PDB file of C-alpha atoms and ligand atoms in Angstrom:
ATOM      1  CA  UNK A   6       0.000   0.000   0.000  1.00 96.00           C
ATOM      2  CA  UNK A   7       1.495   3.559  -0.573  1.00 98.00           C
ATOM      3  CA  UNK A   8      -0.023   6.372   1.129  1.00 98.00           C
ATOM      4  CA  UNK A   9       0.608  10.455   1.699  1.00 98.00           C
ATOM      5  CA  UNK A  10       0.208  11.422   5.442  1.00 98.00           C
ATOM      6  CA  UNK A  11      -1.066  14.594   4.762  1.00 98.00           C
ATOM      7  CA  UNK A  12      -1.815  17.619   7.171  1.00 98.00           C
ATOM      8  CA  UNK A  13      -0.251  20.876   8.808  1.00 98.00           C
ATOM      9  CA  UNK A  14       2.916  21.253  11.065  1.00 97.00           C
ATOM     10  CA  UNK A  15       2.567  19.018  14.164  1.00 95.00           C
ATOM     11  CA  UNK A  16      -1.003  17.662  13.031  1.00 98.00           C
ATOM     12  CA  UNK A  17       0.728  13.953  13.807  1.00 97.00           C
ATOM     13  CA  UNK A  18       1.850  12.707  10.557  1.00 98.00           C
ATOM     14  CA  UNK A  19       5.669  11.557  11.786  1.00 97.00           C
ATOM     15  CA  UNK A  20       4.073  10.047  15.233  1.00 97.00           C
ATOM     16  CA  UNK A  21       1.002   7.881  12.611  1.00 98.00           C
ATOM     17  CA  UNK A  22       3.590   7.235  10.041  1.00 98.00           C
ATOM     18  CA  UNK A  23       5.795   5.860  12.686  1.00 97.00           C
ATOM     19  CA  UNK A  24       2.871   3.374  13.931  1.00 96.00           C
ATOM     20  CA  UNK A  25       1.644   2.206  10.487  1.00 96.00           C
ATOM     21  CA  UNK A  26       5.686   1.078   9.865  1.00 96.00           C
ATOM     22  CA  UNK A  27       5.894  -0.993  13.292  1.00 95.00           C
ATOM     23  CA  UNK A  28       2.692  -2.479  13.320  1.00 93.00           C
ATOM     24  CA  UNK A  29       1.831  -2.696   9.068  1.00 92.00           C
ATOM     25  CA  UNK A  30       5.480  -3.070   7.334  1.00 91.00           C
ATOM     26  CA  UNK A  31       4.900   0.208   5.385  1.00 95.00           C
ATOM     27  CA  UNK A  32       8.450   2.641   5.268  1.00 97.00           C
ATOM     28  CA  UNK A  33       7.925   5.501   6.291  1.00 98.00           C
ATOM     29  CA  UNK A  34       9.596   8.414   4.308  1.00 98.00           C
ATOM     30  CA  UNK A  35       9.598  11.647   5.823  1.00 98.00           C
ATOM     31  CA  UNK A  36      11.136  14.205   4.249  1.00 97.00           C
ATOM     32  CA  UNK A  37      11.778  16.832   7.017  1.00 96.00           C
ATOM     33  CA  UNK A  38      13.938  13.492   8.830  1.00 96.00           C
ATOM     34  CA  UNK A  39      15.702  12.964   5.251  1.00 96.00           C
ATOM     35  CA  UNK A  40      16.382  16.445   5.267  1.00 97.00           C
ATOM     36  CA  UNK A  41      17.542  17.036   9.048  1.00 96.00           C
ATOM     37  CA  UNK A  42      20.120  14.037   8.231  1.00 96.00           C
ATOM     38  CA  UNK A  43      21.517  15.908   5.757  1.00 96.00           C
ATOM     39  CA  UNK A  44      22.054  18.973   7.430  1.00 97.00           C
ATOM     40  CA  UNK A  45      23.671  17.053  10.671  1.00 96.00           C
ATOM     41  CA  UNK A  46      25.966  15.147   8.183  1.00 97.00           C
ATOM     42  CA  UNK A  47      27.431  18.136   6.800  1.00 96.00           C
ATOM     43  CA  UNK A  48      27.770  17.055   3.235  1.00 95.00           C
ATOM     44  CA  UNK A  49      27.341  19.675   0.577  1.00 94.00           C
ATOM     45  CA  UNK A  50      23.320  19.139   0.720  1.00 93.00           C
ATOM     46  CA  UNK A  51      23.134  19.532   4.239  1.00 96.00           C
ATOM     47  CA  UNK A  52      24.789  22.964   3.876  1.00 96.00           C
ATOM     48  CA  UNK A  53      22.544  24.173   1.428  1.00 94.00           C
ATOM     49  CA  UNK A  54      19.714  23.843   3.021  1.00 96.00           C
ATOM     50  CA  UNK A  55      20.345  24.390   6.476  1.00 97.00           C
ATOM     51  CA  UNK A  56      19.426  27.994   6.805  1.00 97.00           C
ATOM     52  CA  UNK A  57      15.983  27.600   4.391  1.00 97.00           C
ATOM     53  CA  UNK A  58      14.689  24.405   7.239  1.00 97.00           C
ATOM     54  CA  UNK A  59      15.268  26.894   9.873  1.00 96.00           C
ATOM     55  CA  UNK A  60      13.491  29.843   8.661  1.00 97.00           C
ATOM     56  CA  UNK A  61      10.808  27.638   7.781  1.00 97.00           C
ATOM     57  CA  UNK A  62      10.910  28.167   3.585  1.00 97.00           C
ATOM     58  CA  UNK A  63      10.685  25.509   1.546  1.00 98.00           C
ATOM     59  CA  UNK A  64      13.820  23.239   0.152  1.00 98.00           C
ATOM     60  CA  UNK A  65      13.713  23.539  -3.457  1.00 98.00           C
ATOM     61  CA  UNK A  66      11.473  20.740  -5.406  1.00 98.00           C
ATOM     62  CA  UNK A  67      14.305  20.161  -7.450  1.00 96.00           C
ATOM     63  CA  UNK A  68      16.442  18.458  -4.269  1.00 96.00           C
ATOM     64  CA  UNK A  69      12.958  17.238  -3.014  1.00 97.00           C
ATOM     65  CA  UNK A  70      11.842  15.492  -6.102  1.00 97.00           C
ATOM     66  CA  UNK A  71      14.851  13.373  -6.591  1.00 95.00           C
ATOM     67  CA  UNK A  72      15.315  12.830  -3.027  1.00 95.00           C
ATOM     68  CA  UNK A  73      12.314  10.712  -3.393  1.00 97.00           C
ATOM     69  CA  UNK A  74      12.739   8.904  -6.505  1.00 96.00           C
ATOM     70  CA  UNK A  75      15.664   7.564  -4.971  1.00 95.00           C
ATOM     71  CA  UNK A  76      13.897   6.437  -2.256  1.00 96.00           C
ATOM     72  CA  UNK A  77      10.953   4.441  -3.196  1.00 96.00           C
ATOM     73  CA  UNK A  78      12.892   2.890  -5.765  1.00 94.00           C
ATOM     74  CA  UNK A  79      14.442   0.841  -3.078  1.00 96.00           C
ATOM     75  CA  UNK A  80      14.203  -2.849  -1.599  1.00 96.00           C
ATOM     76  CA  UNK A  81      12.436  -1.712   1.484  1.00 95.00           C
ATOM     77  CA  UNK A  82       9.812   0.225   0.077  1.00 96.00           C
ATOM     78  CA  UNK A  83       8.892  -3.171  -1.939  1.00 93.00           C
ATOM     79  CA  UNK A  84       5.786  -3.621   0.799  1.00 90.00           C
ATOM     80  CA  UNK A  85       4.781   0.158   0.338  1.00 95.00           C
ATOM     81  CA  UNK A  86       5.367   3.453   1.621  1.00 98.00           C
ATOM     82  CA  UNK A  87       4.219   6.548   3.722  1.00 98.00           C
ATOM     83  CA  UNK A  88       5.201   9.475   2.443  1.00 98.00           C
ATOM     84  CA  UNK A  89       5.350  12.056   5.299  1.00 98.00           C
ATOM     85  CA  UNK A  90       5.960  15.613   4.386  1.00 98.00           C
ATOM     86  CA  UNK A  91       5.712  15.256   0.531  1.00 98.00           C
ATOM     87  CA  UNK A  92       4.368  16.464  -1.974  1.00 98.00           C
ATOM     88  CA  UNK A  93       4.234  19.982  -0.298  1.00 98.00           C
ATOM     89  CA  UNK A  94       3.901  21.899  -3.239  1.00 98.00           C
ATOM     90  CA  UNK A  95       1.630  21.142  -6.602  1.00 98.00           C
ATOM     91  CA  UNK A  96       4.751  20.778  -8.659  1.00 98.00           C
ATOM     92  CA  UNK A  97       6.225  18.391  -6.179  1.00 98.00           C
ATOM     93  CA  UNK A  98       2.140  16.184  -6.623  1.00 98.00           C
ATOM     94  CA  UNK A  99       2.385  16.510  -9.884  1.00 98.00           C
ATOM     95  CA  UNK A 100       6.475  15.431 -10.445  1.00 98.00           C
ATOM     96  CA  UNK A 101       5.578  12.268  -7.544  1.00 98.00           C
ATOM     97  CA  UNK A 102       2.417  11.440 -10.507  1.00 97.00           C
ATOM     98  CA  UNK A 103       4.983  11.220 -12.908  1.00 97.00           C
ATOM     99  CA  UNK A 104       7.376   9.222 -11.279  1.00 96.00           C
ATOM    100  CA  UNK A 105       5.001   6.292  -9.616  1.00 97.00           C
ATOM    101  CA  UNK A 106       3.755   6.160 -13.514  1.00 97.00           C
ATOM    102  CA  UNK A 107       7.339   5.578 -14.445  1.00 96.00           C
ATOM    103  CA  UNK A 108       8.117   3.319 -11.417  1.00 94.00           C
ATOM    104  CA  UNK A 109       4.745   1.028 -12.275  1.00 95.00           C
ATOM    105  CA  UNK A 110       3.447   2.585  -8.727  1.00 96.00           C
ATOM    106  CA  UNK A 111       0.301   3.479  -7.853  1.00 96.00           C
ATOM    107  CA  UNK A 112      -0.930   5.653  -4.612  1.00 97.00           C
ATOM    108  CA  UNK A 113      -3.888   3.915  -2.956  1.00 97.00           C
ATOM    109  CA  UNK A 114      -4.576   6.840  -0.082  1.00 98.00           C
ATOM    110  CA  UNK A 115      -4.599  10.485   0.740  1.00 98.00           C
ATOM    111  CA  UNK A 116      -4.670  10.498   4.585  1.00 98.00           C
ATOM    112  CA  UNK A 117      -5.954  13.792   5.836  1.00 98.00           C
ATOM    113  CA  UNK A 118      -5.156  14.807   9.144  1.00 98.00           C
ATOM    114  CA  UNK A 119      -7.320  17.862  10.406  1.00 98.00           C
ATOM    115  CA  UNK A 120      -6.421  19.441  13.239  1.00 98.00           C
ATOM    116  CA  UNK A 121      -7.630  23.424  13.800  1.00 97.00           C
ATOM    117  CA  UNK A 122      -4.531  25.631  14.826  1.00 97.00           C
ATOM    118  CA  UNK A 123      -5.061  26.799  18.447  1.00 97.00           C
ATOM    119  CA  UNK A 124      -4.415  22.763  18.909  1.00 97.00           C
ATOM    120  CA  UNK A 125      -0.873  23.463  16.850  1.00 97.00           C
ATOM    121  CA  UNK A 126       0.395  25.545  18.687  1.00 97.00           C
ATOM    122  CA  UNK A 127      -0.246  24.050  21.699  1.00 97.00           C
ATOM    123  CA  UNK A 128       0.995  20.967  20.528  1.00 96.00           C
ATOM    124  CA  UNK A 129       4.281  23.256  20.120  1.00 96.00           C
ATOM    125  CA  UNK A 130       4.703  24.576  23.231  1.00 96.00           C
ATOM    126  CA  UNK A 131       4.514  21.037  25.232  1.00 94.00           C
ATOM    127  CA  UNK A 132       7.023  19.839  22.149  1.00 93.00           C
ATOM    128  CA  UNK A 133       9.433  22.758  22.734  1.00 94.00           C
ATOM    129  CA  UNK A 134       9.483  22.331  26.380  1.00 94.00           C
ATOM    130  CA  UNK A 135       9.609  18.569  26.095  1.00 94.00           C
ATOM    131  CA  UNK A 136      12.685  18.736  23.974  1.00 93.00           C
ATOM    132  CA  UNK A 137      14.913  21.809  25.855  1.00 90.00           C
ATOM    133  CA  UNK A 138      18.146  21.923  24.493  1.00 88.00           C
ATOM    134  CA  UNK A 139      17.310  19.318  21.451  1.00 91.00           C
ATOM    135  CA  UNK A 140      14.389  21.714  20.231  1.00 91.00           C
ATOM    136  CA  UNK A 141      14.235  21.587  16.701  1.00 91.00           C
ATOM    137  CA  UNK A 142      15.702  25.043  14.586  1.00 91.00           C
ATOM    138  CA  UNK A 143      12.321  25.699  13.269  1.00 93.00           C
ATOM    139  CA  UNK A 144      10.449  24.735  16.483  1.00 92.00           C
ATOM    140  CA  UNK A 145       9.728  28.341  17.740  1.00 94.00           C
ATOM    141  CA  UNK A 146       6.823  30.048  17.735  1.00 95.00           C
ATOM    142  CA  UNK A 147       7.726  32.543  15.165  1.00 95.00           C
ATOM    143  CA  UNK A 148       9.233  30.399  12.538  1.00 96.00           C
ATOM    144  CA  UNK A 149       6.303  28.157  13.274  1.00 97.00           C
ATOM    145  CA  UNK A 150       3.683  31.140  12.451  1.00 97.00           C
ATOM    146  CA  UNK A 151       5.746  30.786   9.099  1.00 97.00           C
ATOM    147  CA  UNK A 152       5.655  27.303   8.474  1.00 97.00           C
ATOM    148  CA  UNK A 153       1.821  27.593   9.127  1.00 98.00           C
ATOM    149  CA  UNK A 154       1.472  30.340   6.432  1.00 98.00           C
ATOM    150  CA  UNK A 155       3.636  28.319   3.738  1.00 98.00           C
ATOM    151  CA  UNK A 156       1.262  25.217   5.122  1.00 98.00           C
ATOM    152  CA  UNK A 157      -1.464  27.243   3.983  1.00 98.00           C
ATOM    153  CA  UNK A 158      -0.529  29.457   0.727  1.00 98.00           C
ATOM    154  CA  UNK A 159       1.632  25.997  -0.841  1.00 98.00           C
ATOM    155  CA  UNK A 160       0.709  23.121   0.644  1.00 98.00           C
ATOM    156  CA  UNK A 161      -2.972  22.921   1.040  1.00 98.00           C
ATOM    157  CA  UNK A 162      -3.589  23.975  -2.378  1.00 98.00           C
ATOM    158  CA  UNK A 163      -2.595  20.296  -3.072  1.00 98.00           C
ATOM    159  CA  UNK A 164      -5.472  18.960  -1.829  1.00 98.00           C
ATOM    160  CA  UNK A 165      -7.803  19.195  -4.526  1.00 97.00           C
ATOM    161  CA  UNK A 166      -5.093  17.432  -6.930  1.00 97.00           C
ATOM    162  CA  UNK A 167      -5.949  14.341  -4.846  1.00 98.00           C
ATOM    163  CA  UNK A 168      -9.332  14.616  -4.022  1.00 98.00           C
ATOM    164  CA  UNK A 169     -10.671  14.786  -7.845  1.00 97.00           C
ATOM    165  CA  UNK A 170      -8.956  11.448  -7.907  1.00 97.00           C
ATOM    166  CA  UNK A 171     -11.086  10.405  -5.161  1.00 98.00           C
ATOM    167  CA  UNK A 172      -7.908   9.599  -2.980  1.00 98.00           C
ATOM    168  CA  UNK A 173      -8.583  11.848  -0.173  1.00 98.00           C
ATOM    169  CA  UNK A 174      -9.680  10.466   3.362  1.00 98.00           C
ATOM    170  CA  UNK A 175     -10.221  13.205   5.980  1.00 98.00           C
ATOM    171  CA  UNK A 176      -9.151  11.717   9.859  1.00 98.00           C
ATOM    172  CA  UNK A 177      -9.738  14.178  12.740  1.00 98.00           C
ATOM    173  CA  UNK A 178      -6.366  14.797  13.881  1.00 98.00           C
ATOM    174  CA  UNK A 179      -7.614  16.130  17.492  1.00 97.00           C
ATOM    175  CA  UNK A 180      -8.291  12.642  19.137  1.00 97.00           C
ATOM    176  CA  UNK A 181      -5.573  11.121  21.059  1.00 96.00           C
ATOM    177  CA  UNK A 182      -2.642   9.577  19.377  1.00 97.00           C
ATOM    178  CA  UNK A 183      -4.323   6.081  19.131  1.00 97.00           C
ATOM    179  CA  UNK A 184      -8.058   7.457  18.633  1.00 97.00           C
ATOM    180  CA  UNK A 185      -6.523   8.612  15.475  1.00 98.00           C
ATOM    181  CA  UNK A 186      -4.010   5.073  15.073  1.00 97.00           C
ATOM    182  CA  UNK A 187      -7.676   3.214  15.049  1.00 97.00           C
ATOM    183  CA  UNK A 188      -9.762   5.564  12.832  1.00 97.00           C
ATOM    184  CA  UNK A 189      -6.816   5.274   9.466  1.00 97.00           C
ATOM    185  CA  UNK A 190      -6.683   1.409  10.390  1.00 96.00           C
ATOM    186  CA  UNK A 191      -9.887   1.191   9.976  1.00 96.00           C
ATOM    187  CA  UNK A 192      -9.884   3.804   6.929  1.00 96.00           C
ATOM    188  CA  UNK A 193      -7.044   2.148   5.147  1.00 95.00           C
ATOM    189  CA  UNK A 194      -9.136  -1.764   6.382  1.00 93.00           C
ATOM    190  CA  UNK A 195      -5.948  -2.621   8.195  1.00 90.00           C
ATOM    191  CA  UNK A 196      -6.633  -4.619  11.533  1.00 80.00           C
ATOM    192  CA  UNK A 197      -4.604  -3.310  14.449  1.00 64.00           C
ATOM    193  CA  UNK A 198      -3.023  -6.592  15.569  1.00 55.00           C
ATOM    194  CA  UNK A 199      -1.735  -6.994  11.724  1.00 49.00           C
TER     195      UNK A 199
HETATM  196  P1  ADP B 210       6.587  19.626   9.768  1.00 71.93           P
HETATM  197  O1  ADP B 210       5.770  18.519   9.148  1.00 71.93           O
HETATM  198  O2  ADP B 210       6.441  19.650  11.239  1.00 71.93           O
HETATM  199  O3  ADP B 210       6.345  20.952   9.112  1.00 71.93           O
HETATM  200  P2  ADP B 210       8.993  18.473   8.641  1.00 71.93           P
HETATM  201  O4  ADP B 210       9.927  17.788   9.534  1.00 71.93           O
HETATM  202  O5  ADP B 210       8.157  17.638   7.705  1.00 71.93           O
HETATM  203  O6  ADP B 210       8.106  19.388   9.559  1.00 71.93           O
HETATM  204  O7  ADP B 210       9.775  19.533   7.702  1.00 71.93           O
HETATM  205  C1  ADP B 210      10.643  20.485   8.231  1.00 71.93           C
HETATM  206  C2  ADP B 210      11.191  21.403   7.129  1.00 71.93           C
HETATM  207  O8  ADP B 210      11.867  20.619   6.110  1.00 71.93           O
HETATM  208  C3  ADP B 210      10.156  22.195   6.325  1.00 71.93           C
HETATM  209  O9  ADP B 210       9.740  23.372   6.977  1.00 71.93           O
HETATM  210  C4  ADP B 210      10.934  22.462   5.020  1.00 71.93           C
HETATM  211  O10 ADP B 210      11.900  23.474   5.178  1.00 71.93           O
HETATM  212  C5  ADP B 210      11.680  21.157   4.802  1.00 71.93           C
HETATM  213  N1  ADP B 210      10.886  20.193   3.993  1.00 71.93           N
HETATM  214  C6  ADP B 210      10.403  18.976   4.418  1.00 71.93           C
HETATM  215  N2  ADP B 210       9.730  18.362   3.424  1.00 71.93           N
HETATM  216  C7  ADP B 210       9.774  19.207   2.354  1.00 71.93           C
HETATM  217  C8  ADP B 210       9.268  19.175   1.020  1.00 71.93           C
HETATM  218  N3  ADP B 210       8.549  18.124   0.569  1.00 71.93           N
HETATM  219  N4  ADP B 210       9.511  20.225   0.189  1.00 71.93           N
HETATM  220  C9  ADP B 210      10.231  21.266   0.595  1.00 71.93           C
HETATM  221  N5  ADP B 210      10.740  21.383   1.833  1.00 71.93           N
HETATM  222  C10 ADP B 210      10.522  20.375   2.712  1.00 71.93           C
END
């Protein structure tokens, strides 16, 4: 099965995607932890993109685009995917469409996370106190604000790409964590103890 998690900053994606890999063999592949592994390696990538993760800008859908087709072409994706974090932009939805067609891949699922944005932010403040010193460059309050606004103005305009193809399943994000495990099992007809 290959899915998008799909949904604000902090709506749960990383924490479901996470869960559906243990329990369902699916890989997760989020692009913000891709990304963050860069930019603690060092390597040439890492530097160039550093500074546009921590203001909360986009990374170029050049880097993102084949930073993915790498990815699912690999032996561990063979049982399916989660893509967590991608496609954030249209031309990033439209260059994934052309590479699953390439790759013989189809995407069975859209998952839609909805959570409203009071519940965001305080979802970042327990985060950023919960991680002190380890807090995440773009974890602030400000940079968030930004990352909310780019959510809005490049991201959610994806949405409709995916639901004229009838992919789209809407999950209400605001449940606890496993509220929200049991509704996409039972969205994506997964059983729990699978
Ligand atoms: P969150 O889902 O909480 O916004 P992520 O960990 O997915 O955070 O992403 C963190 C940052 O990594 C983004 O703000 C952006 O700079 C970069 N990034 C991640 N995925 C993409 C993508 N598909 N396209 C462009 N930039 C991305």
């Amino acid at each position: 099965m290959r899915l998008i998690l799909f949904g604000p900053p902090g709506a749960g994606k990383g924490t479901q995607a996470k869960r559906l890999e243990t329990l369902h063999g699916l890989k997760q592949l989020s692009t913000g932890d891709m990304l963050r592994s860069a930019v603690d390696s060092g390597s040439a990538l890492g530097l160039k993109i550093k500074d546009i993760m921590a203001s909360g800008e986009l990374v170029s859908d050049d880097i993102m685009c084949q930073l993915i087709e790498l990815r699912i072409r690999q032996d561990d994706c063979e049982n399916g995917f989660i893509l967590d974090g991608f496609p954030r932009t249209t031309a990033q939805a439209e260059a994934l469409d052309a590479m699953l067609a390439k790759n013989d891949m189809q995407l069975d699922h859209v998952i839609e996370l909805v959570v409203d944005e009071e519940e965001l932010f305080k979802r970042l403040r327990s985060r950023i106190e919960e991680s002190g010193d380890t807090v995440r460059s773009d974890d602030n309050e400000e940079t968030f604000k930004h990352r909310l606004q780019v959510y809005k103005n490049q991201t959610a305009p994806v949405l409709p790409f995916y639901t004229d193809k009838g992919l789209v399943r809407q999950i209400d994000g605001m449940k606890p964590v496993d509220a929200v495990a049991s509704e996409i099992d039972a969205t994506l007809g997964l059983s729990a103890a699978a």
